[in-house]
């Protein structure tokens, strides 16, 4: 019909790579029940524009953690067991996303004594029965410290120099009653100090 050719404006398509995660969450941590976990964190680069974050709990089927939309997440430690976490970093307007590595959080029961030191009477200069303790649960390396006390309580005593094992041999070179107890501390995992009975 004699109509001339018409051309549209050009349309530019820019293809960008997905963002990448340069800082991954801590791969694994073992903690005592009720302690404070190390915060999981991710750092993303690349893509175009701002990032959105969403953390997930990897207990099949994967569970979205409602409200956990920052680049950090503090795992709960109230339940014993192993839970895996990961974060998806996305740029919704572009359809780009990247998934972090898995962060495994192992929660173990808090430590407790399985055997307590036993009381005894001995003549002056005799050989008292050794005092010993044992425990279960907890995490990390256990350190022992025995204390003596003039009153029947397992706090406020005097640390006994060199008495740093699960067994302690008390002295009997003076007449009277002395109370002993042991404190156990743990090198990692946020386990609380536990004190034996006297």
PDB file of N, CA and C in Angstrom, residues 100-168:
ATOM      1  N   UNK A 100      24.934 -20.631  49.395  1.00  0.00           N
ATOM      2  CA  UNK A 100      26.134 -20.784  50.215  1.00  0.00           C
ATOM      3  C   UNK A 100      26.440 -22.256  50.463  1.00  0.00           C
ATOM      4  N   UNK A 101      27.606 -22.504  51.014  1.00  0.00           N
ATOM      5  CA  UNK A 101      27.932 -23.850  51.464  1.00  0.00           C
ATOM      6  C   UNK A 101      27.122 -24.164  52.733  1.00  0.00           C
ATOM      7  N   UNK A 102      27.102 -25.436  53.091  1.00  0.00           N
ATOM      8  CA  UNK A 102      26.363 -25.883  54.266  1.00  0.00           C
ATOM      9  C   UNK A 102      27.150 -25.557  55.536  1.00  0.00           C
ATOM     10  N   UNK A 103      26.438 -25.081  56.548  1.00  0.00           N
ATOM     11  CA  UNK A 103      27.014 -24.861  57.877  1.00  0.00           C
ATOM     12  C   UNK A 103      26.370 -25.864  58.831  1.00  0.00           C
ATOM     13  N   UNK A 104      27.189 -26.733  59.391  1.00  0.00           N
ATOM     14  CA  UNK A 104      26.678 -27.786  60.276  1.00  0.00           C
ATOM     15  C   UNK A 104      26.847 -27.361  61.728  1.00  0.00           C
ATOM     16  N   UNK A 105      25.767 -27.418  62.479  1.00  0.00           N
ATOM     17  CA  UNK A 105      25.787 -27.052  63.895  1.00  0.00           C
ATOM     18  C   UNK A 105      25.392 -28.281  64.710  1.00  0.00           C
ATOM     19  N   UNK A 106      26.344 -28.771  65.507  1.00  0.00           N
ATOM     20  CA  UNK A 106      26.122 -29.950  66.345  1.00  0.00           C
ATOM     21  C   UNK A 106      25.879 -29.502  67.788  1.00  0.00           C
ATOM     22  N   UNK A 107      24.722 -29.825  68.321  1.00  0.00           N
ATOM     23  CA  UNK A 107      24.389 -29.473  69.702  1.00  0.00           C
ATOM     24  C   UNK A 107      24.427 -30.743  70.541  1.00  0.00           C
ATOM     25  N   UNK A 108      25.282 -30.739  71.570  1.00  0.00           N
ATOM     26  CA  UNK A 108      25.428 -31.908  72.440  1.00  0.00           C
ATOM     27  C   UNK A 108      24.860 -31.581  73.816  1.00  0.00           C
ATOM     28  N   UNK A 109      24.461 -32.600  74.585  1.00  0.00           N
ATOM     29  CA  UNK A 109      23.937 -32.339  75.928  1.00  0.00           C
ATOM     30  C   UNK A 109      24.985 -31.653  76.808  1.00  0.00           C
ATOM     31  N   UNK A 110      24.511 -30.867  77.752  1.00  0.00           N
ATOM     32  CA  UNK A 110      25.410 -30.202  78.701  1.00  0.00           C
ATOM     33  C   UNK A 110      26.110 -31.253  79.563  1.00  0.00           C
ATOM     34  N   UNK A 111      27.337 -30.968  80.008  1.00  0.00           N
ATOM     35  CA  UNK A 111      28.058 -31.950  80.811  1.00  0.00           C
ATOM     36  C   UNK A 111      27.406 -32.166  82.171  1.00  0.00           C
ATOM     37  N   UNK A 112      27.586 -33.381  82.700  1.00  0.00           N
ATOM     38  CA  UNK A 112      27.081 -33.686  84.036  1.00  0.00           C
ATOM     39  C   UNK A 112      27.986 -34.745  84.668  1.00  0.00           C
ATOM     40  N   UNK A 113      28.018 -34.756  85.975  1.00  0.00           N
ATOM     41  CA  UNK A 113      28.834 -35.740  86.685  1.00  0.00           C
ATOM     42  C   UNK A 113      28.164 -37.108  86.645  1.00  0.00           C
ATOM     43  N   UNK A 114      28.986 -38.126  86.409  1.00  0.00           N
ATOM     44  CA  UNK A 114      28.500 -39.503  86.479  1.00  0.00           C
ATOM     45  C   UNK A 114      29.006 -40.191  87.746  1.00  0.00           C
ATOM     46  N   UNK A 115      30.031 -39.644  88.382  1.00  0.00           N
ATOM     47  CA  UNK A 115      30.452 -40.118  89.698  1.00  0.00           C
ATOM     48  C   UNK A 115      30.967 -38.941  90.508  1.00  0.00           C
ATOM     49  N   UNK A 116      30.684 -38.946  91.798  1.00  0.00           N
ATOM     50  CA  UNK A 116      31.027 -37.858  92.705  1.00  0.00           C
ATOM     51  C   UNK A 116      32.095 -38.336  93.702  1.00  0.00           C
ATOM     52  N   UNK A 117      32.848 -37.411  94.299  1.00  0.00           N
ATOM     53  CA  UNK A 117      33.819 -37.811  95.323  1.00  0.00           C
ATOM     54  C   UNK A 117      33.099 -38.341  96.564  1.00  0.00           C
ATOM     55  N   UNK A 118      33.685 -39.356  97.209  1.00  0.00           N
ATOM     56  CA  UNK A 118      33.073 -39.996  98.370  1.00  0.00           C
ATOM     57  C   UNK A 118      33.745 -39.539  99.663  1.00  0.00           C
ATOM     58  N   UNK A 119      32.925 -39.311 100.688  1.00  0.00           N
ATOM     59  CA  UNK A 119      33.442 -38.897 101.990  1.00  0.00           C
ATOM     60  C   UNK A 119      34.064 -40.082 102.716  1.00  0.00           C
ATOM     61  N   UNK A 120      34.996 -39.790 103.622  1.00  0.00           N
ATOM     62  CA  UNK A 120      35.618 -40.845 104.423  1.00  0.00           C
ATOM     63  C   UNK A 120      36.197 -40.242 105.694  1.00  0.00           C
ATOM     64  N   UNK A 121      36.453 -41.108 106.685  1.00  0.00           N
ATOM     65  CA  UNK A 121      37.137 -40.716 107.919  1.00  0.00           C
ATOM     66  C   UNK A 121      38.432 -41.512 108.001  1.00  0.00           C
ATOM     67  N   UNK A 122      39.474 -40.873 108.520  1.00  0.00           N
ATOM     68  CA  UNK A 122      40.776 -41.523 108.585  1.00  0.00           C
ATOM     69  C   UNK A 122      41.520 -41.014 109.817  1.00  0.00           C
ATOM     70  N   UNK A 123      42.335 -41.868 110.413  1.00  0.00           N
ATOM     71  CA  UNK A 123      43.149 -41.439 111.545  1.00  0.00           C
ATOM     72  C   UNK A 123      44.251 -40.493 111.083  1.00  0.00           C
ATOM     73  N   UNK A 124      44.667 -39.641 111.986  1.00  0.00           N
ATOM     74  CA  UNK A 124      45.744 -38.704 111.664  1.00  0.00           C
ATOM     75  C   UNK A 124      46.967 -39.482 111.166  1.00  0.00           C
ATOM     76  N   UNK A 125      47.488 -39.052 110.009  1.00  0.00           N
ATOM     77  CA  UNK A 125      48.637 -39.720 109.425  1.00  0.00           C
ATOM     78  C   UNK A 125      48.290 -40.928 108.596  1.00  0.00           C
ATOM     79  N   UNK A 126      47.012 -41.312 108.569  1.00  0.00           N
ATOM     80  CA  UNK A 126      46.583 -42.443 107.749  1.00  0.00           C
ATOM     81  C   UNK A 126      46.501 -42.048 106.287  1.00  0.00           C
ATOM     82  N   UNK A 127      46.017 -42.966 105.503  1.00  0.00           N
ATOM     83  CA  UNK A 127      45.922 -42.716 104.057  1.00  0.00           C
ATOM     84  C   UNK A 127      44.448 -42.630 103.675  1.00  0.00           C
ATOM     85  N   UNK A 128      43.951 -41.419 103.397  1.00  0.00           N
ATOM     86  CA  UNK A 128      42.550 -41.286 102.983  1.00  0.00           C
ATOM     87  C   UNK A 128      42.304 -41.935 101.629  1.00  0.00           C
ATOM     88  N   UNK A 129      41.065 -42.307 101.404  1.00  0.00           N
ATOM     89  CA  UNK A 129      40.702 -42.825 100.088  1.00  0.00           C
ATOM     90  C   UNK A 129      40.853 -41.714  99.045  1.00  0.00           C
ATOM     91  N   UNK A 130      41.363 -42.034  97.864  1.00  0.00           N
ATOM     92  CA  UNK A 130      41.448 -41.013  96.806  1.00  0.00           C
ATOM     93  C   UNK A 130      40.059 -40.479  96.462  1.00  0.00           C
ATOM     94  N   UNK A 131      40.010 -39.218  96.133  1.00  0.00           N
ATOM     95  CA  UNK A 131      38.774 -38.594  95.668  1.00  0.00           C
ATOM     96  C   UNK A 131      38.799 -38.600  94.144  1.00  0.00           C
ATOM     97  N   UNK A 132      37.686 -38.934  93.536  1.00  0.00           N
ATOM     98  CA  UNK A 132      37.662 -38.978  92.074  1.00  0.00           C
ATOM     99  C   UNK A 132      36.302 -38.536  91.550  1.00  0.00           C
ATOM    100  N   UNK A 133      36.322 -38.041  90.332  1.00  0.00           N
ATOM    101  CA  UNK A 133      35.097 -37.634  89.643  1.00  0.00           C
ATOM    102  C   UNK A 133      35.147 -38.149  88.208  1.00  0.00           C
ATOM    103  N   UNK A 134      33.996 -38.281  87.607  1.00  0.00           N
ATOM    104  CA  UNK A 134      33.897 -38.554  86.177  1.00  0.00           C
ATOM    105  C   UNK A 134      32.655 -37.841  85.653  1.00  0.00           C
ATOM    106  N   UNK A 135      32.634 -37.617  84.345  1.00  0.00           N
ATOM    107  CA  UNK A 135      31.509 -36.869  83.758  1.00  0.00           C
ATOM    108  C   UNK A 135      31.171 -37.453  82.395  1.00  0.00           C
ATOM    109  N   UNK A 136      30.039 -37.033  81.875  1.00  0.00           N
ATOM    110  CA  UNK A 136      29.643 -37.392  80.517  1.00  0.00           C
ATOM    111  C   UNK A 136      29.117 -36.153  79.811  1.00  0.00           C
ATOM    112  N   UNK A 137      29.000 -36.254  78.493  1.00  0.00           N
ATOM    113  CA  UNK A 137      28.490 -35.180  77.631  1.00  0.00           C
ATOM    114  C   UNK A 137      29.479 -34.021  77.560  1.00  0.00           C
ATOM    115  N   UNK A 138      29.006 -32.878  77.105  1.00  0.00           N
ATOM    116  CA  UNK A 138      29.895 -31.742  76.916  1.00  0.00           C
ATOM    117  C   UNK A 138      30.757 -31.906  75.679  1.00  0.00           C
ATOM    118  N   UNK A 139      31.593 -30.921  75.415  1.00  0.00           N
ATOM    119  CA  UNK A 139      32.485 -30.958  74.261  1.00  0.00           C
ATOM    120  C   UNK A 139      33.758 -30.192  74.587  1.00  0.00           C
ATOM    121  N   UNK A 140      34.804 -30.470  73.849  1.00  0.00           N
ATOM    122  CA  UNK A 140      36.086 -29.828  74.104  1.00  0.00           C
ATOM    123  C   UNK A 140      36.891 -30.601  75.134  1.00  0.00           C
ATOM    124  N   UNK A 141      38.072 -30.088  75.464  1.00  0.00           N
ATOM    125  CA  UNK A 141      38.968 -30.725  76.425  1.00  0.00           C
ATOM    126  C   UNK A 141      38.591 -30.294  77.836  1.00  0.00           C
ATOM    127  N   UNK A 142      38.435 -31.271  78.725  1.00  0.00           N
ATOM    128  CA  UNK A 142      38.065 -30.977  80.114  1.00  0.00           C
ATOM    129  C   UNK A 142      39.310 -30.649  80.936  1.00  0.00           C
ATOM    130  N   UNK A 143      39.189 -29.640  81.791  1.00  0.00           N
ATOM    131  CA  UNK A 143      40.249 -29.286  82.739  1.00  0.00           C
ATOM    132  C   UNK A 143      39.685 -29.406  84.149  1.00  0.00           C
ATOM    133  N   UNK A 144      40.474 -30.014  85.041  1.00  0.00           N
ATOM    134  CA  UNK A 144      40.034 -30.271  86.415  1.00  0.00           C
ATOM    135  C   UNK A 144      40.782 -29.359  87.386  1.00  0.00           C
ATOM    136  N   UNK A 145      40.077 -28.936  88.438  1.00  0.00           N
ATOM    137  CA  UNK A 145      40.712 -28.212  89.536  1.00  0.00           C
ATOM    138  C   UNK A 145      40.002 -28.577  90.833  1.00  0.00           C
ATOM    139  N   UNK A 146      40.796 -29.118  91.781  1.00  0.00           N
ATOM    140  CA  UNK A 146      40.256 -29.454  93.096  1.00  0.00           C
ATOM    141  C   UNK A 146      40.413 -28.281  94.042  1.00  0.00           C
ATOM    142  N   UNK A 147      39.439 -28.163  94.961  1.00  0.00           N
ATOM    143  CA  UNK A 147      39.420 -27.087  95.952  1.00  0.00           C
ATOM    144  C   UNK A 147      39.225 -27.685  97.338  1.00  0.00           C
ATOM    145  N   UNK A 148      39.756 -27.002  98.335  1.00  0.00           N
ATOM    146  CA  UNK A 148      39.489 -27.361  99.728  1.00  0.00           C
ATOM    147  C   UNK A 148      38.689 -26.243 100.370  1.00  0.00           C
ATOM    148  N   UNK A 149      37.913 -26.618 101.406  1.00  0.00           N
ATOM    149  CA  UNK A 149      37.056 -25.642 102.050  1.00  0.00           C
ATOM    150  C   UNK A 149      36.870 -26.042 103.513  1.00  0.00           C
ATOM    151  N   UNK A 150      36.695 -25.049 104.350  1.00  0.00           N
ATOM    152  CA  UNK A 150      36.462 -25.338 105.771  1.00  0.00           C
ATOM    153  C   UNK A 150      34.976 -25.528 106.070  1.00  0.00           C
ATOM    154  N   UNK A 151      34.121 -25.195 105.115  1.00  0.00           N
ATOM    155  CA  UNK A 151      32.679 -25.369 105.285  1.00  0.00           C
ATOM    156  C   UNK A 151      32.156 -26.267 104.171  1.00  0.00           C
ATOM    157  N   UNK A 152      30.999 -26.860 104.399  1.00  0.00           N
ATOM    158  CA  UNK A 152      30.442 -27.842 103.478  1.00  0.00           C
ATOM    159  C   UNK A 152      29.712 -27.149 102.329  1.00  0.00           C
ATOM    160  N   UNK A 153      30.504 -26.615 101.390  1.00  0.00           N
ATOM    161  CA  UNK A 153      29.931 -25.975 100.207  1.00  0.00           C
ATOM    162  C   UNK A 153      30.902 -26.125  99.053  1.00  0.00           C
ATOM    163  N   UNK A 154      30.367 -26.209  97.841  1.00  0.00           N
ATOM    164  CA  UNK A 154      31.226 -26.378  96.675  1.00  0.00           C
ATOM    165  C   UNK A 154      31.447 -25.071  95.916  1.00  0.00           C
ATOM    166  N   UNK A 155      31.617 -23.997  96.690  1.00  0.00           N
ATOM    167  CA  UNK A 155      32.004 -22.714  96.099  1.00  0.00           C
ATOM    168  C   UNK A 155      32.816 -21.936  97.129  1.00  0.00           C
ATOM    169  N   UNK A 156      33.654 -21.040  96.628  1.00  0.00           N
ATOM    170  CA  UNK A 156      34.436 -20.193  97.517  1.00  0.00           C
ATOM    171  C   UNK A 156      35.608 -20.875  98.175  1.00  0.00           C
ATOM    172  N   UNK A 157      35.968 -22.077  97.711  1.00  0.00           N
ATOM    173  CA  UNK A 157      37.089 -22.789  98.311  1.00  0.00           C
ATOM    174  C   UNK A 157      38.428 -22.282  97.815  1.00  0.00           C
ATOM    175  N   UNK A 158      39.494 -22.903  98.323  1.00  0.00           N
ATOM    176  CA  UNK A 158      40.857 -22.549  97.937  1.00  0.00           C
ATOM    177  C   UNK A 158      41.372 -23.577  96.943  1.00  0.00           C
ATOM    178  N   UNK A 159      41.841 -23.100  95.786  1.00  0.00           N
ATOM    179  CA  UNK A 159      42.368 -24.002  94.773  1.00  0.00           C
ATOM    180  C   UNK A 159      43.609 -24.705  95.309  1.00  0.00           C
ATOM    181  N   UNK A 160      43.688 -26.010  95.096  1.00  0.00           N
ATOM    182  CA  UNK A 160      44.821 -26.808  95.552  1.00  0.00           C
ATOM    183  C   UNK A 160      45.841 -26.883  94.425  1.00  0.00           C
ATOM    184  N   UNK A 161      47.025 -26.382  94.680  1.00  0.00           N
ATOM    185  CA  UNK A 161      48.068 -26.350  93.657  1.00  0.00           C
ATOM    186  C   UNK A 161      48.396 -27.755  93.156  1.00  0.00           C
ATOM    187  N   UNK A 162      48.408 -27.914  91.849  1.00  0.00           N
ATOM    188  CA  UNK A 162      48.756 -29.191  91.239  1.00  0.00           C
ATOM    189  C   UNK A 162      47.651 -30.219  91.206  1.00  0.00           C
ATOM    190  N   UNK A 163      46.519 -29.934  91.825  1.00  0.00           N
ATOM    191  CA  UNK A 163      45.403 -30.895  91.852  1.00  0.00           C
ATOM    192  C   UNK A 163      44.518 -30.655  90.630  1.00  0.00           C
ATOM    193  N   UNK A 164      45.004 -31.108  89.485  1.00  0.00           N
ATOM    194  CA  UNK A 164      44.346 -30.792  88.219  1.00  0.00           C
ATOM    195  C   UNK A 164      44.044 -32.037  87.389  1.00  0.00           C
ATOM    196  N   UNK A 165      43.722 -33.123  88.054  1.00  0.00           N
ATOM    197  CA  UNK A 165      43.299 -34.324  87.336  1.00  0.00           C
ATOM    198  C   UNK A 165      41.991 -34.820  87.933  1.00  0.00           C
ATOM    199  N   UNK A 166      41.441 -35.880  87.365  1.00  0.00           N
ATOM    200  CA  UNK A 166      40.153 -36.395  87.835  1.00  0.00           C
ATOM    201  C   UNK A 166      40.260 -37.048  89.200  1.00  0.00           C
ATOM    202  N   UNK A 167      41.481 -37.358  89.644  1.00  0.00           N
ATOM    203  CA  UNK A 167      41.698 -38.008  90.936  1.00  0.00           C
ATOM    204  C   UNK A 167      42.582 -37.121  91.810  1.00  0.00           C
ATOM    205  N   UNK A 168      42.222 -37.015  93.093  1.00  0.00           N
ATOM    206  CA  UNK A 168      43.028 -36.245  94.042  1.00  0.00           C
ATOM    207  C   UNK A 168      43.209 -37.045  95.323  1.00  0.00           C
TER     208      UNK A 168
END
